[in-house]
PDB file of C-alpha atoms and ligand atoms in Angstrom:
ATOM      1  CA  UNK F   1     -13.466   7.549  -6.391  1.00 95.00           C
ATOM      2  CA  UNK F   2     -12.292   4.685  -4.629  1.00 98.00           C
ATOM      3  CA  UNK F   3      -8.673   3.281  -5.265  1.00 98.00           C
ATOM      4  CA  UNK F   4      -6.329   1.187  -4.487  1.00 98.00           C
ATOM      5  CA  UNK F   5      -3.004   1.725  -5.452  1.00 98.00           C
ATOM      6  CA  UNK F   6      -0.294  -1.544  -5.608  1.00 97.00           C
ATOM      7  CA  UNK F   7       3.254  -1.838  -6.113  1.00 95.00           C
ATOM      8  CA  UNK F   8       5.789  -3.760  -4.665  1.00 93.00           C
ATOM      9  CA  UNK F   9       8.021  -1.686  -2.111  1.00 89.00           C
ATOM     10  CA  UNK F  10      10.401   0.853  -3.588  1.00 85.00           C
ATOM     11  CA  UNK F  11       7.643   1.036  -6.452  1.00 90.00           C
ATOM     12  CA  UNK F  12       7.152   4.686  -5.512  1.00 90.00           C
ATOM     13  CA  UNK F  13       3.682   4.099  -4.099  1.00 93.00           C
ATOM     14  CA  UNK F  14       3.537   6.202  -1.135  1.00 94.00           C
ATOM     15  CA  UNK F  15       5.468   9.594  -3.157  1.00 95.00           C
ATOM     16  CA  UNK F  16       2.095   9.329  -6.211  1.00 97.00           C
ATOM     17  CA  UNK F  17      -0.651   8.144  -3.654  1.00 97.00           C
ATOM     18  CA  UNK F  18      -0.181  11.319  -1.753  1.00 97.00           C
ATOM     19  CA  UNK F  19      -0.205  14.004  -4.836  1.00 98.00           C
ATOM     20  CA  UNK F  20      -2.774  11.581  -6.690  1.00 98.00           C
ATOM     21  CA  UNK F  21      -4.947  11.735  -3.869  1.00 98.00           C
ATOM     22  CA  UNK F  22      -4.385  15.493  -3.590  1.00 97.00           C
ATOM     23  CA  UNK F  23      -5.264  15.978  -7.048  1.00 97.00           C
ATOM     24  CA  UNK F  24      -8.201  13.913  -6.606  1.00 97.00           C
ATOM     25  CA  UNK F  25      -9.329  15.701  -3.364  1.00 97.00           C
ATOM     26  CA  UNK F  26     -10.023  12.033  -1.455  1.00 98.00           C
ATOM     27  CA  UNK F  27      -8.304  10.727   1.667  1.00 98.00           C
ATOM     28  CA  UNK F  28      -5.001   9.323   1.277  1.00 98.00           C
ATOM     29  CA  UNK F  29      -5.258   6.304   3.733  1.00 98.00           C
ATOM     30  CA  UNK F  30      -0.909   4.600   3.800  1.00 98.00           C
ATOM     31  CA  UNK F  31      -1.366   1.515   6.278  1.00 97.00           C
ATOM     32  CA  UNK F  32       2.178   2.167   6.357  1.00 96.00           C
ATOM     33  CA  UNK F  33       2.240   5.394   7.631  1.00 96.00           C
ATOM     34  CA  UNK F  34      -0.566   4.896  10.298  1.00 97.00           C
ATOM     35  CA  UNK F  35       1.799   2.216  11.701  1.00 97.00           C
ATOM     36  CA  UNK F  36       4.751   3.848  11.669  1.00 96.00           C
ATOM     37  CA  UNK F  37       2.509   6.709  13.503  1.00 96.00           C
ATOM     38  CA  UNK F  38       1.789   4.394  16.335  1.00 96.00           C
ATOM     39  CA  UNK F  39       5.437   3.265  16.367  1.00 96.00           C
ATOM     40  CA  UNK F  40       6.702   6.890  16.800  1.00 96.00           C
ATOM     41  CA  UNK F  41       4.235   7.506  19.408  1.00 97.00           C
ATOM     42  CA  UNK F  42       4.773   4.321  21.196  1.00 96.00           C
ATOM     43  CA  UNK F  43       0.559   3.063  21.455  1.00 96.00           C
ATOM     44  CA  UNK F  44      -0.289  -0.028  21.886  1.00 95.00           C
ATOM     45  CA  UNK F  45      -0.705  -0.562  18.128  1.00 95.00           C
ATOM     46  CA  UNK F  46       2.658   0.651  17.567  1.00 96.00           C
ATOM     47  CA  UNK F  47       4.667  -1.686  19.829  1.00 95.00           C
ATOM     48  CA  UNK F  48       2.450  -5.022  18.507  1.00 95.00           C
ATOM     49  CA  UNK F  49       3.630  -3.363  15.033  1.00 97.00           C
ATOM     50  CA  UNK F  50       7.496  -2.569  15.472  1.00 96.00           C
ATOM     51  CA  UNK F  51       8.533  -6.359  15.566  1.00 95.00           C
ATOM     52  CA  UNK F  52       6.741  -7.374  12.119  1.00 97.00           C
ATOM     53  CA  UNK F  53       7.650  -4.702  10.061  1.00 95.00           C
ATOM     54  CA  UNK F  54      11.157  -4.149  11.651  1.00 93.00           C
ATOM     55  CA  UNK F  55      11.794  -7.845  10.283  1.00 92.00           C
ATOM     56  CA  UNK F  56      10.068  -7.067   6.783  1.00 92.00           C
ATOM     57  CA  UNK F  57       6.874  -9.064   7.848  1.00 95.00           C
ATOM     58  CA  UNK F  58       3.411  -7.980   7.492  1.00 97.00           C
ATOM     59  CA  UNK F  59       1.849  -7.528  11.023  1.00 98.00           C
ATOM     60  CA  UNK F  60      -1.527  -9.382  11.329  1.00 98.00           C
ATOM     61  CA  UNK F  61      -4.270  -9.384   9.357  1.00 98.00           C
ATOM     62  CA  UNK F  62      -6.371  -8.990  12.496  1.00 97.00           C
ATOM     63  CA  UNK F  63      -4.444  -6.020  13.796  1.00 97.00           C
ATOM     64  CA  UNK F  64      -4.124  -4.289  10.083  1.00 98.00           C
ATOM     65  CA  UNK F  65      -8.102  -5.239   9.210  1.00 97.00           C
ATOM     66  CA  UNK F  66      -9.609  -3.770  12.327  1.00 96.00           C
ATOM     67  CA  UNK F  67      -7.316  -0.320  12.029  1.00 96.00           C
ATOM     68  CA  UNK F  68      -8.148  -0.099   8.365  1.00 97.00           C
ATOM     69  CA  UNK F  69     -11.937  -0.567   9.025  1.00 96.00           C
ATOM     70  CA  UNK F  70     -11.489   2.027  11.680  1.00 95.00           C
ATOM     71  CA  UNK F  71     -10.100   4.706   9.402  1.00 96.00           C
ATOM     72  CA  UNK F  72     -12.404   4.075   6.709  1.00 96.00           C
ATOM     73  CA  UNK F  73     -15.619   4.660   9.022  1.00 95.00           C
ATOM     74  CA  UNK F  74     -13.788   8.360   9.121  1.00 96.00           C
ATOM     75  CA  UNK F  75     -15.889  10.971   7.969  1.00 96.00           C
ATOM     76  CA  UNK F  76     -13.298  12.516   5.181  1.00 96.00           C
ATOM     77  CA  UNK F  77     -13.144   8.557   3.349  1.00 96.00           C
ATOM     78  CA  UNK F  78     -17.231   8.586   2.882  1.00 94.00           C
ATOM     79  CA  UNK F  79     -16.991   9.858  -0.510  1.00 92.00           C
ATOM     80  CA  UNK F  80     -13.306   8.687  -1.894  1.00 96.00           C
ATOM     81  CA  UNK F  81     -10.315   7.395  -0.798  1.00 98.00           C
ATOM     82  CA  UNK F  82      -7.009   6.501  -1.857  1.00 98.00           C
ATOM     83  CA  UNK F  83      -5.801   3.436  -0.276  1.00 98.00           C
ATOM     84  CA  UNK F  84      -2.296   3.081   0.104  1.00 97.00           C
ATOM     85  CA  UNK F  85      -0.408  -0.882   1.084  1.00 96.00           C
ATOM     86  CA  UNK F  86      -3.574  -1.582   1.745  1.00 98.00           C
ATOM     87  CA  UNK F  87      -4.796  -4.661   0.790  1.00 98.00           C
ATOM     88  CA  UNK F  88      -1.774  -6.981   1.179  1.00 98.00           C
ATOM     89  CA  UNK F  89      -3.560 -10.523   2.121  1.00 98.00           C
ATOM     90  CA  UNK F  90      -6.275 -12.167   0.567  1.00 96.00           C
ATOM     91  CA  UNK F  91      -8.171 -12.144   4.323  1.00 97.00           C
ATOM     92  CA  UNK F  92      -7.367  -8.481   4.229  1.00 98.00           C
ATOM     93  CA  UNK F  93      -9.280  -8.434   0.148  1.00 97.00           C
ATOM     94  CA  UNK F  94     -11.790 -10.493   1.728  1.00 96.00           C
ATOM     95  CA  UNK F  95     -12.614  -8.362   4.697  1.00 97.00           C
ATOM     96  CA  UNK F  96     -11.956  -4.864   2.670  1.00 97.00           C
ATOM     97  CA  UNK F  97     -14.522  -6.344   0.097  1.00 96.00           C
ATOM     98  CA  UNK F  98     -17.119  -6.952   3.304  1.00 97.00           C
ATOM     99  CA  UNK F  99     -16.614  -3.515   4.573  1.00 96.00           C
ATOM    100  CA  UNK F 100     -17.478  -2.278   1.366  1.00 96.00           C
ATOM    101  CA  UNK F 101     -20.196  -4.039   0.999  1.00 95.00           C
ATOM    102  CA  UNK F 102     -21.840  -2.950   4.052  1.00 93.00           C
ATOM    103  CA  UNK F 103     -21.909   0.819   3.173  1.00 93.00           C
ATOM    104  CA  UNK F 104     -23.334  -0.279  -0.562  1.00 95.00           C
ATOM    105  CA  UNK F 105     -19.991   0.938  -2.291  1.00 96.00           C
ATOM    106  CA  UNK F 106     -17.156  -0.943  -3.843  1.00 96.00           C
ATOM    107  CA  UNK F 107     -13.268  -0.325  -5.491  1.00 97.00           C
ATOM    108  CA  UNK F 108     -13.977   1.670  -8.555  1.00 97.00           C
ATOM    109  CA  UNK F 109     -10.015   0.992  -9.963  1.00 98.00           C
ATOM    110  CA  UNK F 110      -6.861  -0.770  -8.792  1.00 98.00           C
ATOM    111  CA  UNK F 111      -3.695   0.840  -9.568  1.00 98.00           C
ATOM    112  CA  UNK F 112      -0.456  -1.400  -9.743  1.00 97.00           C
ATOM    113  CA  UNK F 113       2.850   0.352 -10.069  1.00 96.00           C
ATOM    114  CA  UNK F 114       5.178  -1.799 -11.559  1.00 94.00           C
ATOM    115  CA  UNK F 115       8.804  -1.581 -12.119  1.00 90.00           C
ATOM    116  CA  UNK F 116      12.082  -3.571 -12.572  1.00 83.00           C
ATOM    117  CA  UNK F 117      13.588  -5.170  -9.277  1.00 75.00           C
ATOM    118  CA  UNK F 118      16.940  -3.690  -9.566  1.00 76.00           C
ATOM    119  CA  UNK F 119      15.589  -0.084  -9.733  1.00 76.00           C
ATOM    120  CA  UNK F 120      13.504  -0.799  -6.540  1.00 81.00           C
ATOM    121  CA  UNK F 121      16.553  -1.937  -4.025  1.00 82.00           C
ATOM    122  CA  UNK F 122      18.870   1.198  -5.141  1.00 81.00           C
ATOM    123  CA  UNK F 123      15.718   3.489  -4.532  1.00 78.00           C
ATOM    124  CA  UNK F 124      15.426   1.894  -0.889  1.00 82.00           C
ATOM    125  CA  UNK F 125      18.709   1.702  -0.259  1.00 82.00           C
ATOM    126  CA  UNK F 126      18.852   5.910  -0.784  1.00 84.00           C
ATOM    127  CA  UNK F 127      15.626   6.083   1.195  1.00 81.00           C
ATOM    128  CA  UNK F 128      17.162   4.283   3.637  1.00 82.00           C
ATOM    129  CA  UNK F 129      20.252   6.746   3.971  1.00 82.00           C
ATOM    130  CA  UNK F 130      17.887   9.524   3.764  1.00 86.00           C
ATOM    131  CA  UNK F 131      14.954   8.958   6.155  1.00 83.00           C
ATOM    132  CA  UNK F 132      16.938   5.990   8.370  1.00 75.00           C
ATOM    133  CA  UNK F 133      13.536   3.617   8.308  1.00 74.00           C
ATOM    134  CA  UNK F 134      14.524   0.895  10.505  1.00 74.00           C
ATOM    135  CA  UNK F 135      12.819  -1.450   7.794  1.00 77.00           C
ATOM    136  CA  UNK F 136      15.079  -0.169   5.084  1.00 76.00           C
ATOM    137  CA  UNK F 137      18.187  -2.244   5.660  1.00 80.00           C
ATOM    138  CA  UNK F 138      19.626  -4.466   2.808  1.00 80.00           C
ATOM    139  CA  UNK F 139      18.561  -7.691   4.324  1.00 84.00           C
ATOM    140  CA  UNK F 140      14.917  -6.338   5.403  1.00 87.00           C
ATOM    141  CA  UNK F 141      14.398  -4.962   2.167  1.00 85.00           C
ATOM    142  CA  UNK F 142      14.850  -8.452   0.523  1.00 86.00           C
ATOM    143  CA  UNK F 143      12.397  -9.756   2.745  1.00 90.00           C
ATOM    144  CA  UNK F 144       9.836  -7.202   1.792  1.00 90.00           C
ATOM    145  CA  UNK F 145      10.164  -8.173  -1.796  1.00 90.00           C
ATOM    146  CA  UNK F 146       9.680 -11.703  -1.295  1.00 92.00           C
ATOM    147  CA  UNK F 147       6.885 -11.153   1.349  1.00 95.00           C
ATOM    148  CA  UNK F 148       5.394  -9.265  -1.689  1.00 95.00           C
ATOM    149  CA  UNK F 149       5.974 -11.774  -4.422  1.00 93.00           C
ATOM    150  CA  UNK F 150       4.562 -14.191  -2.005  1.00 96.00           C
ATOM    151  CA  UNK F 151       1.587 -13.151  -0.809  1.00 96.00           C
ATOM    152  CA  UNK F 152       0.782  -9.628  -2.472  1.00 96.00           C
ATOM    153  CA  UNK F 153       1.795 -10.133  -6.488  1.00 94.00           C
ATOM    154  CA  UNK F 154      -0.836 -13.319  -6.709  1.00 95.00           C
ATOM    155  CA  UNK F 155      -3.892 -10.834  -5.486  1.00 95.00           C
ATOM    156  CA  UNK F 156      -3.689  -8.599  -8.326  1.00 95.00           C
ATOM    157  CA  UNK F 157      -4.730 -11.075 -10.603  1.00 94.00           C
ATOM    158  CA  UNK F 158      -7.760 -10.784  -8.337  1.00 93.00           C
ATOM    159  CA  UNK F 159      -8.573  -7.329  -9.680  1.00 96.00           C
ATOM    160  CA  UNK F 160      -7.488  -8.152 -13.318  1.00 97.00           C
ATOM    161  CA  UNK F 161     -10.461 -10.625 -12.875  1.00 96.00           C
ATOM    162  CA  UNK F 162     -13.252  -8.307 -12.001  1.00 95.00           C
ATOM    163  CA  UNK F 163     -11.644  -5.657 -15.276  1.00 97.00           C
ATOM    164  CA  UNK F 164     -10.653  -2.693 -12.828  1.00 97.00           C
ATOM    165  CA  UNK F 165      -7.294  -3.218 -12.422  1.00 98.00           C
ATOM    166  CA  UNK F 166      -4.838  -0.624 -14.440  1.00 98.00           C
ATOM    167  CA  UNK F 167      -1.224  -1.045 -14.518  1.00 97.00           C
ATOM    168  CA  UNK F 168       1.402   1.981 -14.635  1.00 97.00           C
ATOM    169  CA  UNK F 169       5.302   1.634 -15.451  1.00 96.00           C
ATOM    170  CA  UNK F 170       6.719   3.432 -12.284  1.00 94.00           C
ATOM    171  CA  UNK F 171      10.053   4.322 -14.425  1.00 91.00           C
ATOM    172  CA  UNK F 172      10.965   8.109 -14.703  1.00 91.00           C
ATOM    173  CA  UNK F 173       9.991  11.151 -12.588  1.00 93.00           C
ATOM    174  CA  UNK F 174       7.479  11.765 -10.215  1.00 95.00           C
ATOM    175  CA  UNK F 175       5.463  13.595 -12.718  1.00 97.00           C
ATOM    176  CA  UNK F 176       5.815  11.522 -15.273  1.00 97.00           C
ATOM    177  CA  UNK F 177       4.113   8.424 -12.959  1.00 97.00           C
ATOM    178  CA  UNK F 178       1.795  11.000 -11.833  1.00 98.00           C
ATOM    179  CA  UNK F 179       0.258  11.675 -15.294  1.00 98.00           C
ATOM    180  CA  UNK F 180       0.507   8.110 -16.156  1.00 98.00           C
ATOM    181  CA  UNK F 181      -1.756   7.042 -13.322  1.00 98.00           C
ATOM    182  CA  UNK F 182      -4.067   9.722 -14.021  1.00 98.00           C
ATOM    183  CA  UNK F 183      -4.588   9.038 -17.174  1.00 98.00           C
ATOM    184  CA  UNK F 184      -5.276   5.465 -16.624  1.00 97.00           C
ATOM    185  CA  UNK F 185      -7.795   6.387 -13.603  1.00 97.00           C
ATOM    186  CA  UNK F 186      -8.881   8.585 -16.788  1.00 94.00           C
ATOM    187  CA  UNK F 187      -8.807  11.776 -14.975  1.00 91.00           C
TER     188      UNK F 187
HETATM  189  P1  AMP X 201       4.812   0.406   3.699  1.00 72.38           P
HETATM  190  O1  AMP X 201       5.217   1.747   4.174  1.00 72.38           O
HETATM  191  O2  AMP X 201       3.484   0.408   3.009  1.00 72.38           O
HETATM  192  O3  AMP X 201       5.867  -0.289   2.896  1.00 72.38           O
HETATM  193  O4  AMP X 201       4.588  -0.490   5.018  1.00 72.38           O
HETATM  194  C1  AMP X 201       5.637  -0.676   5.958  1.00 72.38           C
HETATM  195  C2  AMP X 201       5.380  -1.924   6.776  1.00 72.38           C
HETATM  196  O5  AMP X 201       4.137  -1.792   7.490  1.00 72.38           O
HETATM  197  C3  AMP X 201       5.227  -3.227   5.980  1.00 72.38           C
HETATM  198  O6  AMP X 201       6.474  -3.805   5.643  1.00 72.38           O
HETATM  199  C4  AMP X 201       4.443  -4.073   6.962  1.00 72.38           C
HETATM  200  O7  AMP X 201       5.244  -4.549   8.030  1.00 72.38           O
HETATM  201  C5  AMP X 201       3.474  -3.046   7.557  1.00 72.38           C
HETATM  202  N1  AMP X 201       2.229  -2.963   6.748  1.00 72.38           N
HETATM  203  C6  AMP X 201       1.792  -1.913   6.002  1.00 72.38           C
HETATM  204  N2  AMP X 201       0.638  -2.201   5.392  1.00 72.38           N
HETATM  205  C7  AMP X 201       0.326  -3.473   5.747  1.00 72.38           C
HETATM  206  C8  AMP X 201      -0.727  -4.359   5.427  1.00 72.38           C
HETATM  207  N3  AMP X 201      -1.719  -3.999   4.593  1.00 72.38           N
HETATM  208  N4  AMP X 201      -0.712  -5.588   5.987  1.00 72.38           N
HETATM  209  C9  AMP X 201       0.261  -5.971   6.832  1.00 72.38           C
HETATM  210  N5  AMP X 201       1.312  -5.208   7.157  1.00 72.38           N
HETATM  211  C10 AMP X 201       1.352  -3.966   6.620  1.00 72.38           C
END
């Protein structure tokens, strides 16, 4: 299967792609997490990264494109993946669309996590006291939602257009979400 998985930040996204993705045996590719990779290792990548997503932007569709068409030409995403933040922009649906194309295969479902704005800054604001992400700062963490409103919310309707997006309430436990978005991947 191939997946996408939505949500505005706090949503939960990152905690159900990785057991969903598990469950599913595919790769669990977090555009997040490769960044913040780079950032703790201090490439290249990492340092062009830091500045945008230290001030809640999203770094460059150029820079996020060519890493995410990188890791998909990986030998473990041939058959499934599970992509996580990934895409954000409608260049980056554009260009994930053309690299699907050229290997004959496309997004069997999109999964958007929704839940109620209040709910999402108190989770970040415990992540934030709990892992110390540089991103996760009150006034950052605005930011992130409006970047998302902006420029993320309006794609989904993209997917609800072609009939393979699925939306899951992101309320209650971990396993609760978790069986909710399996059952609508109807797994
Ligand atoms: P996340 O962990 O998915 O919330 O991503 C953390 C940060 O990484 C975001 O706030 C952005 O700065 C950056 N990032 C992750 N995915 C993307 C993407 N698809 N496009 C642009 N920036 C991204």
């Amino acid at each position: 299967m191939r997946i996408l998985l939505m949500g505005p930040p706090g949503a939960g996204k990152g905690t159900q792609a990785v057991v969903v993705a598990e469950i599913l045996s595919i790769a669990h590719i977090s555009t997040g997490d490769i960044f913040r990779a780079n950032v703790a290792g201090a490439t290249p990548l990492g340092l062009e990264a830091k500045r945008f997503m230290d001030s809640g932007e999203y770094v460059p569709d150029s820079v996020t494109n060519a890493m995410v068409r990188d890791r998909l030409s990986h030998p473990d995403a041939t058959d499934g993946f599970l992509l996580d933040g990934y895409p954000r922009t409608l260049a980056q649906v554009h260009e994930l669309e053309g690299m699907l194309r050229s290997t004959g295969t496309s997004i069997d479902k999109v999964v958007e996590i929704t839940i109620d704005t209040d709910e999402v800054i108190t989770r970040l604001v415990k992540r934030a006291e709990e892992q110390g992400r540089s991103d996760d700062t009150e006034d950052v963490i605005r930011r992130r939602q409006e970047v998302y409103a902006e420029q993320t919310a309006p794609l989904i309707s993209e997917y609800e257009a072609l009939g393979i997006l699925v939306r899951v309430d992101g309320m209650g436990s971990v396993a609760e979400v978790t069986a909710r978005v399996l059952s609508a991947l109807g797994v």
